[in-house]
Coordinates of C-alpha atoms and ligand atoms in Angstrom, one line a residue:
M212 CA -0.1 -0.1 0.1
T213 CA 1.4 3.6 -1.0
F214 CA 1.2 6.2 1.4
V215 CA -0.7 9.3 -0.3
K216 CA -1.0 12.9 1.0
L217 CA -4.0 14.9 0.6
Y218 CA -3.9 18.6 -0.4
D219 CA -6.3 20.8 -1.1
V220 CA -4.9 22.5 -3.7
I221 CA -1.7 21.2 -5.9
I222 CA -0.7 24.1 -8.3
V223 CA 1.7 22.2 -10.8
G224 CA 4.5 24.9 -11.9
S225 CA 6.3 28.1 -9.9
G226 CA 6.3 30.8 -13.1
V227 CA 4.4 33.9 -12.3
A228 CA 0.9 31.6 -13.3
G229 CA 1.5 29.7 -10.8
L230 CA 2.9 31.9 -8.1
S231 CA 0.0 34.5 -8.6
T232 CA -2.4 31.5 -8.3
A233 CA -0.7 30.2 -4.7
L234 CA -0.6 34.3 -3.6
H235 CA -4.4 34.3 -4.3
L236 CA -5.9 31.0 -2.8
N237 CA -7.1 31.5 0.8
K238 CA -4.8 30.8 3.7
D239 CA -6.5 28.3 5.3
L240 CA -5.9 26.0 2.3
N241 CA -3.0 23.6 2.3
V242 CA -1.7 23.5 -0.9
L243 CA 1.3 22.0 -2.8
L244 CA 3.4 24.2 -5.3
L245 CA 5.7 22.1 -7.5
C246 CA 8.8 23.0 -9.8
K247 CA 10.5 20.3 -12.1
R248 CA 13.9 21.8 -11.3
E249 CA 14.6 25.1 -9.3
M250 CA 12.0 27.5 -8.5
T251 CA 13.5 30.3 -10.8
L252 CA 14.2 28.1 -14.0
C253 CA 11.4 29.2 -15.7
N254 CA 10.0 31.0 -18.9
S255 CA 8.7 33.9 -16.6
S256 CA 12.3 34.7 -15.6
L257 CA 13.7 35.2 -18.6
A258 CA 10.8 37.9 -19.8
Q259 CA 12.8 40.9 -20.7
G260 CA 10.3 43.5 -22.2
G261 CA 8.2 44.0 -19.6
M262 CA 4.4 43.6 -18.9
V263 CA 1.4 45.4 -20.2
A264 CA -1.0 47.3 -17.9
V265 CA -3.3 50.5 -19.0
Y266 CA -1.6 52.2 -16.2
D267 CA -1.8 56.0 -17.4
T268 CA -5.5 56.3 -18.0
E269 CA -4.8 60.1 -19.0
H270 CA -3.0 58.8 -22.6
D271 CA -4.7 55.4 -22.5
S272 CA -7.5 53.3 -22.4
C273 CA -8.8 50.0 -22.0
E274 CA -10.2 50.1 -25.1
E275 CA -7.0 51.0 -26.9
H276 CA -5.3 48.0 -25.4
I277 CA -8.4 45.5 -26.4
K278 CA -7.8 47.0 -30.1
D279 CA -4.6 46.3 -30.3
T280 CA -4.4 43.4 -28.8
M281 CA -7.4 42.2 -31.3
I282 CA -5.3 43.7 -33.9
A283 CA -2.0 41.2 -33.2
G284 CA -4.4 38.3 -32.8
R285 CA -6.3 38.6 -36.0
Y286 CA -9.8 39.0 -34.4
E287 CA -9.3 35.5 -33.2
N288 CA -9.4 36.3 -29.8
N289 CA -11.6 35.7 -27.3
L290 CA -13.1 39.3 -26.7
E291 CA -14.5 38.4 -23.1
A292 CA -11.1 37.4 -21.9
V293 CA -9.3 40.2 -23.5
T294 CA -11.7 42.6 -21.9
I295 CA -10.9 41.0 -18.0
L296 CA -7.2 41.0 -19.2
S297 CA -7.3 44.8 -19.7
K298 CA -10.0 45.7 -17.1
E299 CA -7.7 43.9 -14.3
S300 CA -4.6 45.2 -15.6
K301 CA -4.0 48.3 -13.1
M302 CA -5.1 46.1 -10.1
V303 CA -2.5 43.5 -11.1
A304 CA 0.2 46.1 -11.3
D305 CA -0.5 48.1 -8.3
E306 CA -0.3 44.5 -6.2
L307 CA 3.0 43.8 -8.0
L308 CA 4.3 47.2 -6.7
D309 CA 2.8 46.2 -3.4
L310 CA 5.0 43.3 -3.3
G311 CA 8.0 45.3 -3.6
V312 CA 8.4 44.8 -7.9
D313 CA 10.8 47.5 -8.6
F314 CA 9.3 49.0 -12.2
D315 CA 11.3 51.3 -13.6
R316 CA 10.4 55.1 -12.9
T317 CA 11.2 58.6 -14.9
S318 CA 12.6 61.1 -13.2
D319 CA 9.6 62.4 -11.4
G320 CA 8.5 59.2 -9.8
K321 CA 5.9 58.0 -12.2
I322 CA 6.1 54.3 -13.6
D323 CA 8.1 54.6 -16.8
L324 CA 5.9 53.2 -19.6
T325 CA 7.7 51.8 -22.7
L326 CA 6.9 50.8 -26.3
E327 CA 6.8 47.5 -28.0
G328 CA 5.8 46.6 -31.9
G329 CA 1.8 46.1 -31.7
H330 CA 1.2 48.4 -29.6
S331 CA -0.6 52.1 -29.9
K332 CA 0.5 54.0 -26.9
H333 CA 3.1 53.6 -24.2
R334 CA 1.8 50.6 -21.7
I335 CA 4.7 48.4 -21.1
L336 CA 5.7 48.5 -17.0
H337 CA 9.5 47.1 -17.2
Y338 CA 12.5 46.4 -14.8
K339 CA 15.2 47.8 -17.3
D340 CA 15.4 44.6 -19.5
S341 CA 15.0 42.1 -16.8
T342 CA 11.4 42.6 -15.8
G343 CA 10.2 38.5 -15.9
K344 CA 13.3 37.6 -13.2
E345 CA 12.4 40.9 -11.1
I346 CA 8.2 40.2 -10.7
V347 CA 9.5 36.2 -10.0
D348 CA 11.7 36.9 -7.3
K349 CA 9.5 39.0 -5.6
L350 CA 6.4 36.5 -5.9
I351 CA 8.7 33.8 -4.6
I352 CA 9.6 35.9 -1.5
A353 CA 5.9 36.7 -0.9
V354 CA 5.0 32.7 -1.7
K355 CA 7.6 31.9 0.6
R356 CA 6.3 33.7 3.7
R357 CA 2.7 32.1 3.3
K358 CA 2.4 29.3 5.8
N359 CA -0.1 27.3 3.7
V360 CA 2.1 27.3 1.0
T361 CA 4.5 24.0 0.8
V362 CA 7.1 24.0 -2.3
M363 CA 8.9 21.0 -3.8
E364 CA 11.5 21.7 -5.9
Y365 CA 13.0 19.5 -8.4
A366 CA 9.6 17.7 -8.2
Q367 CA 8.3 16.4 -11.6
M368 CA 4.7 15.3 -12.5
C369 CA 5.3 12.2 -13.9
N370 CA 1.4 10.9 -14.0
L371 CA -1.8 12.7 -13.5
K372 CA -5.3 10.7 -12.8
K373 CA -8.5 11.4 -12.3
V374 CA -10.1 9.8 -9.5
P375 CA -13.4 10.2 -7.7
G376 CA -13.3 13.3 -5.9
G377 CA -10.1 15.1 -7.6
F378 CA -7.0 14.2 -8.8
S379 CA -4.1 11.9 -7.5
L380 CA -0.4 12.6 -9.1
D381 CA 2.8 10.7 -9.1
I382 CA 5.8 13.1 -8.3
L383 CA 9.5 12.1 -9.1
Q384 CA 11.7 13.9 -6.8
H385 CA 15.5 13.0 -6.7
E386 CA 14.5 9.5 -8.1
Q387 CA 11.9 8.9 -5.5
H388 CA 7.9 8.8 -6.1
H389 CA 5.8 10.5 -4.2
Y390 CA 2.1 10.3 -4.4
V391 CA -0.3 12.9 -3.7
S392 CA -4.0 13.5 -4.0
T393 CA -6.1 16.7 -4.5
P394 CA -9.9 18.0 -5.3
F395 CA -8.2 21.0 -7.2
C396 CA -5.5 20.7 -9.5
V397 CA -3.9 23.9 -11.2
L398 CA -1.6 23.3 -14.1
A399 CA 0.8 26.2 -14.5
T400 CA 3.6 24.2 -16.4
G401 CA 4.5 26.9 -19.0
G402 CA 5.1 26.4 -23.0
I403 CA 6.4 23.9 -25.4
G404 CA 9.4 25.3 -26.9
R405 CA 11.8 22.2 -26.1
I406 CA 9.9 20.6 -28.8
Y407 CA 11.6 22.5 -31.5
Q408 CA 15.5 22.7 -32.4
Y409 CA 15.8 26.3 -31.5
T410 CA 13.5 27.9 -28.9
T411 CA 13.9 31.5 -26.5
N412 CA 12.2 29.2 -23.8
S413 CA 13.9 27.4 -20.7
A414 CA 14.3 23.8 -20.8
I415 CA 11.5 23.1 -18.8
A416 CA 9.0 24.2 -21.5
T417 CA 8.1 20.4 -22.7
G418 CA 4.5 20.6 -22.4
D419 CA 4.1 18.4 -19.7
G420 CA 0.8 19.8 -18.3
I421 CA -0.7 19.8 -21.6
A422 CA 0.1 16.4 -22.8
M423 CA -1.4 14.8 -19.4
A424 CA -4.6 17.3 -19.8
Y425 CA -4.8 15.5 -23.1
Q426 CA -4.3 12.2 -22.1
L427 CA -7.0 12.7 -19.4
G428 CA -9.3 13.9 -21.9
A429 CA -9.3 17.7 -21.6
K430 CA -10.0 19.4 -24.7
I431 CA -6.9 21.1 -26.3
Q432 CA -7.6 24.5 -28.2
H433 CA -5.4 26.0 -31.2
L434 CA -2.0 24.0 -30.2
S435 CA -0.6 24.9 -33.7
Y436 CA -1.1 28.5 -32.9
I437 CA 2.9 29.0 -32.5
Q438 CA 4.4 32.4 -32.0
F439 CA 8.1 32.6 -33.9
H440 CA 10.1 35.6 -32.4
P441 CA 11.7 37.8 -35.4
T442 CA 14.8 38.5 -33.4
A443 CA 16.6 36.2 -31.5
F444 CA 20.3 36.2 -31.6
Y445 CA 21.5 34.0 -34.2
N446 CA 23.7 31.4 -33.0
A447 CA 23.3 28.1 -35.1
Q448 CA 25.4 26.0 -31.9
Q449 CA 23.0 26.9 -29.2
R450 CA 19.7 25.4 -29.2
E451 CA 18.2 27.8 -26.3
C452 CA 18.2 31.1 -28.2
F453 CA 19.0 34.8 -26.5
L454 CA 16.2 36.6 -27.1
I455 CA 16.5 40.3 -27.9
S456 CA 13.6 41.9 -26.6
E457 CA 10.8 43.5 -28.4
A458 CA 11.9 47.0 -26.4
V459 CA 15.0 47.3 -28.8
R460 CA 13.0 47.9 -31.7
G461 CA 10.1 50.0 -29.7
N462 CA 13.4 52.0 -28.7
G463 CA 14.2 52.5 -32.5
A464 CA 16.0 49.8 -33.8
Y465 CA 16.1 48.9 -37.4
L466 CA 16.1 45.4 -39.1
R467 CA 18.4 45.0 -41.7
N468 CA 19.0 42.2 -44.7
C469 CA 22.3 40.7 -45.8
H470 CA 23.1 43.9 -47.8
M471 CA 22.7 45.7 -44.6
E472 CA 19.6 47.3 -46.0
R473 CA 16.4 48.4 -44.0
F474 CA 13.4 46.1 -45.9
M475 CA 10.1 46.0 -43.5
H476 CA 8.7 49.1 -45.6
K477 CA 8.1 46.2 -48.3
Y478 CA 5.9 43.9 -46.2
D479 CA 4.2 46.5 -43.5
E480 CA 3.4 50.5 -43.0
R481 CA 4.5 49.9 -39.5
L482 CA 7.8 48.9 -40.2
E483 CA 9.8 47.4 -37.1
L484 CA 6.9 47.8 -34.8
A485 CA 5.1 45.7 -36.6
P486 CA 3.4 42.4 -34.6
R487 CA 6.0 39.6 -34.2
D488 CA 4.0 37.1 -37.0
V489 CA 4.4 40.0 -39.5
V490 CA 7.9 40.8 -38.9
S491 CA 8.9 37.1 -39.0
Q492 CA 7.4 36.2 -42.2
A493 CA 8.8 39.2 -43.8
I494 CA 12.0 37.9 -42.7
M495 CA 10.9 34.4 -44.4
K496 CA 10.0 36.6 -47.7
E497 CA 13.3 38.5 -47.4
Q498 CA 15.5 35.6 -47.3
E499 CA 13.3 34.3 -50.2
A500 CA 13.9 37.4 -52.5
T501 CA 17.9 37.8 -51.4
G502 CA 18.7 34.1 -50.8
S503 CA 20.5 34.4 -47.6
K504 CA 19.2 33.7 -44.4
H505 CA 21.7 36.8 -42.7
F506 CA 19.9 39.5 -40.9
Y507 CA 20.5 42.2 -38.4
L508 CA 18.8 44.0 -35.5
D509 CA 20.8 47.6 -35.6
I510 CA 20.2 50.4 -32.8
S511 CA 24.0 51.7 -33.2
H512 CA 22.4 55.2 -33.9
K513 CA 21.4 55.8 -30.6
E514 CA 23.4 56.9 -27.6
P515 CA 25.2 54.1 -26.5
E516 CA 24.8 55.4 -22.9
F517 CA 21.1 55.1 -23.5
I518 CA 21.4 51.7 -24.8
K519 CA 23.6 50.5 -21.8
T520 CA 21.3 52.1 -19.4
R521 CA 17.9 50.5 -21.0
F522 CA 19.6 47.4 -21.9
P523 CA 22.0 46.1 -19.4
M524 CA 21.5 42.5 -19.7
I525 CA 21.2 42.1 -23.4
Y526 CA 24.0 44.5 -24.1
H527 CA 26.5 42.3 -21.4
N528 CA 24.9 38.7 -23.1
L529 CA 25.8 40.0 -26.4
L530 CA 29.3 41.1 -25.3
Q531 CA 29.9 37.8 -23.9
S532 CA 29.1 36.6 -27.7
E533 CA 31.2 39.6 -29.2
Y534 CA 29.0 42.1 -30.3
D535 CA 28.6 45.5 -29.0
L536 CA 25.1 47.0 -29.3
T537 CA 26.3 50.3 -29.1
R538 CA 28.4 50.0 -32.2
E539 CA 27.4 47.4 -34.5
P540 CA 24.7 45.2 -36.2
V541 CA 23.6 42.4 -34.4
P542 CA 22.7 38.9 -36.2
I543 CA 19.2 38.1 -35.6
Y544 CA 17.1 34.9 -36.9
P545 CA 13.2 34.0 -35.9
C546 CA 12.8 31.2 -33.5
Q547 CA 9.9 29.5 -31.5
H548 CA 9.2 31.5 -28.6
Y549 CA 5.7 31.3 -27.4
L550 CA 2.2 29.2 -27.4
M551 CA -1.1 30.8 -27.9
G552 CA -3.1 27.6 -27.6
G553 CA -3.1 25.0 -24.9
I554 CA -5.8 23.6 -22.6
Q555 CA -8.9 25.1 -22.9
V556 CA -10.0 26.8 -19.9
N557 CA -13.0 29.0 -19.2
L558 CA -13.0 32.7 -17.6
N559 CA -12.2 31.2 -14.1
S560 CA -9.4 29.2 -15.8
E561 CA -11.2 26.1 -15.5
S562 CA -10.4 23.0 -17.9
T563 CA -13.3 20.7 -19.4
I564 CA -12.7 18.7 -16.3
P565 CA -14.4 20.3 -13.4
G566 CA -11.7 20.6 -10.4
L567 CA -8.7 20.6 -13.4
F568 CA -7.3 24.2 -13.7
A569 CA -5.0 25.9 -16.2
V570 CA -3.2 29.0 -16.2
G571 CA -0.2 30.8 -18.1
E572 CA 0.9 29.7 -21.3
C573 CA 0.2 25.9 -21.0
S574 CA -3.6 27.2 -20.8
H575 CA -6.2 28.4 -23.5
T576 CA -8.0 32.0 -22.4
G577 CA -8.2 32.9 -25.9
V578 CA -6.6 36.4 -25.3
H579 CA -3.6 36.1 -27.9
G580 CA -6.5 34.7 -30.8
R581 CA -3.5 33.8 -33.2
N582 CA -0.7 36.0 -32.5
R583 CA 0.1 37.3 -29.1
L584 CA 0.4 41.1 -28.8
A585 CA 4.3 41.7 -26.8
S586 CA 3.8 41.6 -23.1
N587 CA 0.6 40.3 -22.8
S588 CA 1.4 36.8 -21.4
L589 CA 2.8 37.9 -17.7
L590 CA -0.3 39.9 -17.5
E591 CA -2.6 36.8 -18.5
G592 CA -0.8 34.5 -16.0
I593 CA -1.0 36.9 -12.8
V594 CA -4.6 38.1 -14.0
F595 CA -6.0 34.4 -14.7
G596 CA -4.0 32.8 -11.9
R597 CA -5.2 35.0 -9.5
R598 CA -9.2 34.1 -11.2
S599 CA -8.1 30.4 -10.9
A600 CA -7.5 30.9 -7.2
L601 CA -10.6 33.4 -6.3
H602 CA -13.0 30.6 -7.8
I603 CA -11.5 27.7 -6.1
N604 CA -11.6 29.5 -2.6
Q605 CA -15.4 29.5 -3.6
L606 CA -15.3 26.1 -4.6
S607 CA -13.4 25.2 -1.9
K608 CA -16.4 25.8 0.6
Q609 CA -19.1 23.6 -0.9
T610 CA -19.0 20.1 0.3
Q611 CA -16.8 17.6 -2.0
E612 CA -16.9 14.2 -2.6
K613 CA -14.2 11.9 -0.6
I614 CA -11.2 11.6 -3.0
Q615 CA -10.0 7.7 -3.5
P616 CA -6.3 8.0 -4.4
Y617 CA -5.1 6.3 -7.8
P618 CA -3.3 2.8 -6.7
F619 CA -0.1 4.0 -8.6
Q620 CA 2.1 0.8 -8.4
P621 CA 6.1 1.4 -8.0
D622 CA 8.7 1.5 -11.2
V623 CA 9.5 -1.9 -12.4
Y624 CA 11.2 -1.2 -15.6
T625 CA 14.7 -0.4 -16.0
A626 CA 15.1 0.4 -20.1
D627 CA 16.1 3.7 -21.1
I628 CA 14.2 5.7 -24.0
P629 CA 16.4 5.0 -27.4
K630 CA 19.1 7.7 -27.8
G631 CA 17.8 10.5 -29.8
T632 CA 14.5 10.5 -29.5
R633 CA 14.0 13.8 -28.6
T634 CA 16.4 15.1 -31.3
E635 CA 14.4 13.1 -33.9
I636 CA 11.1 15.4 -32.5
R637 CA 12.7 18.7 -32.6
S638 CA 14.2 18.2 -36.3
I639 CA 10.4 17.1 -37.4
M640 CA 8.7 20.2 -35.7
Q641 CA 11.8 22.6 -36.6
K642 CA 10.9 21.4 -40.8
A643 CA 7.3 21.1 -40.5
H644 CA 6.1 23.9 -38.6
F645 CA 8.1 27.0 -38.4
V646 CA 7.2 30.5 -39.4
L647 CA 5.7 29.5 -43.1
P648 CA 4.6 25.8 -42.3
N649 CA 5.3 23.2 -44.6
R650 CA 2.4 20.6 -45.4
K651 CA 4.1 17.8 -47.0
L652 CA 6.9 18.0 -44.5
A653 CA 3.8 18.1 -41.5
E654 CA 2.1 15.0 -43.4
E655 CA 5.3 13.2 -43.2
G656 CA 6.2 14.3 -39.6
F657 CA 2.9 13.5 -38.7
I658 CA 3.2 9.9 -39.5
R659 CA 6.8 9.2 -38.0
I660 CA 5.5 11.0 -34.5
N661 CA 2.7 9.0 -34.4
D662 CA 5.2 6.1 -33.9
I663 CA 7.4 7.8 -31.5
K664 CA 4.4 8.4 -29.8
F665 CA 3.4 5.0 -29.8
M666 CA 6.5 3.4 -28.8
L667 CA 7.0 5.4 -25.6
E668 CA 3.5 4.9 -24.7
H669 CA 3.5 1.2 -24.7
G670 CA 7.4 0.4 -24.1
Q671 CA 8.5 -1.0 -21.1
F672 CA 10.4 2.3 -20.0
K673 CA 12.1 4.0 -16.6
V674 CA 10.5 6.8 -15.2
T675 CA 13.0 9.2 -15.4
P676 CA 12.9 13.0 -16.1
D677 CA 14.1 12.1 -19.8
Y678 CA 11.0 9.5 -20.3
I679 CA 8.1 11.9 -19.2
E680 CA 9.3 14.5 -21.3
A681 CA 9.8 12.6 -24.6
K682 CA 6.4 11.2 -24.1
S683 CA 4.9 15.1 -23.4
L684 CA 6.8 16.4 -26.5
A685 CA 5.9 13.8 -28.7
T686 CA 2.2 14.2 -27.5
C687 CA 2.4 17.6 -28.1
A688 CA 3.8 17.5 -31.8
Y689 CA 1.3 14.7 -32.6
I690 CA -1.3 17.3 -31.3
I691 CA -0.1 20.1 -33.3
L692 CA 0.8 18.4 -37.0
K693 CA -2.8 16.9 -36.4
E694 CA -4.4 20.3 -36.3
I695 CA -2.8 21.5 -38.9
M696 CA -3.2 18.7 -41.5
Ligands
FAD1238 C1 13.0 34.8 -23.5 C2 11.5 35.4 -23.7 C3 11.3 36.0 -23.2 C4 9.8 36.7 -22.9 N1 9.5 38.2 -22.8 C5 8.1 38.5 -22.2 C6 7.9 39.7 -21.9 O1 9.0 40.9 -22.2 N2 6.9 40.4 -21.1 C7 5.7 38.9 -21.5 O2 4.7 39.2 -21.0 N3 5.9 37.9 -21.7 C8 7.3 37.6 -22.1 N4 7.7 36.1 -22.6 C9 6.4 35.2 -22.3 C10 6.4 34.9 -20.6 O3 7.7 35.2 -20.3 C11 6.2 33.3 -20.5 O4 4.4 33.3 -21.4 C12 5.4 33.2 -19.0 O5 6.0 33.9 -17.9 C13 4.9 32.0 -18.8 O6 4.6 31.9 -17.7 P1 4.0 30.2 -16.9 O7 4.0 30.8 -15.5 O8 2.7 29.9 -17.8 O9 5.0 29.5 -17.3 P2 6.6 29.3 -16.8 O10 7.1 30.2 -16.2 O11 7.7 28.9 -18.2 O12 6.7 28.0 -15.8 C14 6.6 26.9 -15.9 C15 6.6 26.0 -14.4 O13 5.8 24.8 -14.7 C16 7.0 24.0 -14.2 N5 6.7 22.5 -14.5 C17 6.5 22.4 -16.2 N6 6.5 21.2 -16.3 C18 6.4 20.4 -14.9 C19 6.0 19.1 -14.3 N7 6.3 18.0 -15.2 N8 6.1 18.8 -13.0 C20 6.4 20.1 -11.9 N9 6.7 21.0 -12.4 C21 6.5 21.4 -13.9 C22 8.7 24.6 -14.2 O14 9.6 24.3 -13.4 C23 8.3 25.7 -14.0 O15 7.8 26.3 -12.9 C24 9.0 35.8 -22.5 C25 9.4 34.5 -22.9 C26 10.8 34.1 -23.3 C27 11.2 32.8 -23.1

C-alpha cells in the first residue's frame, strides 16, 4: 500500500501563473506547489521587455489596449477574456508594486511606460530588460512567506490521474516517487518551446501539463498557434536562443538584410513595429528574395549610454558573444518563442474537466488569438492565475466528494528510451511547422511522430525526467501536426 498525502490544492509550476495562483488562494487552504527544477528556472524569469498595464489612464485606455490585442491576434481572440485582461491589468500591477516589484520610473517618479511592437500607446511596465526575473523573485519571496504553501523543487509531475473526488499525482523527486491527491489541480506548466530545435524557452518548456491534460481527455485548443519571435540572437550552435527584446525595436532599432538594407517597408507600413508574426514572415520572404539567411538588428544609431542603461542585460550578454550593441548590427533570426494555444479554459481558468485548472502559457483563455501582442503574457498568467485562485476559494467551501486516491504502482522497468528520440522530434517540428508551415513535411512528420508516441506510451521504459519529457514532446507534436493537417 503506497502512502498518499492529501492537499486542498496542488499547483504544478512556479512561473508567474503558478505563483499568482498560490498567492491568491485562501490562507486556510493546504497548498502544494511543484516545480520540476529550481523555482526560478522558467520562462517567466526570462521575460525581458515587460508587462502590459493600462496604467496611464490620461493617455491610454482599456479600449485601445483591447483593440491592439485584437489586431495582433487577427480578431481570433476571445473578446470577453481580453476585456478581463485589460480591465484587471492596473489592479494586478498595483499588487505587484505592493509586493515590492521595482518597475523603472521616470525622473519625476512616475512609472516609466515603454512602447513595443503592435502597441499604439506606451503601456509596458518594465524593470530594465529583466522584468520577468524581477517579478518572479518578488513573487517567490511572497509565496515563501505563506505558511499554508509547501514548495517542492526538483519535483516533476510524471503522472496525473482523475479519481473520484479529484486528482492523484505521481511526483518524481531525486529518483523517489511521491503520491499526492487533491480535489483541485492547477496546471501552470508553461509552454512547449523544447519541441523545437531552436527556441527562446527554458529547459522546462516541454509541454508536460498539456500532454497529461490531453491524456485525461481535457479539450486542447489551437496548439498549432505558435509564435516565432523575429529577433533571437543568431547562433546555430545553441538550442536555447538568446532573445533580443521587442523593446529594442520599440526604442528605434532597425532590421537589415544581408546587404545591410532596411526592408520592412516592403512588407508592412508599421515597419519594425509591426506585430511579431508579420515581422517573422517578412524575414522569411526577404530570405527568399535575397537568397540569404543573414539578418541584423541595428540600434547603433542611438546614444551608447542610453543603450547600456536601458538594455544592460542584453548589452552584456551580446558582448560575451563578441557583439557590441552600441556599435554594430547584431545577427538575428526568427525562432520558436510562445504558445498561444493550450488547455481550453473558461474565464475562471477551469478546463473542460471540473476541478482541473490551467493558467499561464499552458492554458488557452483565448486572449492572444492567432498571435500574442508583446508583453501580454506575463499579465495573462498573473490575471488568470488570480482568477483561478478566487474561484477555487469559492468551490472549496462547498462539500466535496471524498477522494479515492489512485493506486500507483512502483516503477519496475529499467530500460532507457532510445537515444536521439527527443532530437528527432525537434528536427521534425523545426522543418514541418516553422514560420511558414510546410504541409508535405507536416504530413510526413505526423506519421513518424505517431510512431514515436506509440513507442513511448507502450514501451517498457524506466520513469525518468527524460522519458516523461520525451512523451510530452511527442504528444504535443502529435496534437499540433494533427491540427494543421
Ligand atoms: C526569452 C523570453 C522572453 C519573454 N519576454 C516576455 C515579456 O517581456 N513579456 C511578457 O509578457 N512575456 C514574455 N515572455 C513570455 C512569458 O515569459 C511566458 O509566457 C510566461 O512567463 C509563462 O509563465 P508560466 O507561469 O505560464 O510558465 P513558466 O514561467 O514557464 O513556468 C512553468 C513552470 O512549470 C513547471 N513545470 C513544468 N512541467 C512540470 C512538471 N511536469 N512537473 C512539475 N513542474 C513542472 C516548471 O518547473 C516551471 O516552474 C517571454 C518568454 C521568453 C522565453
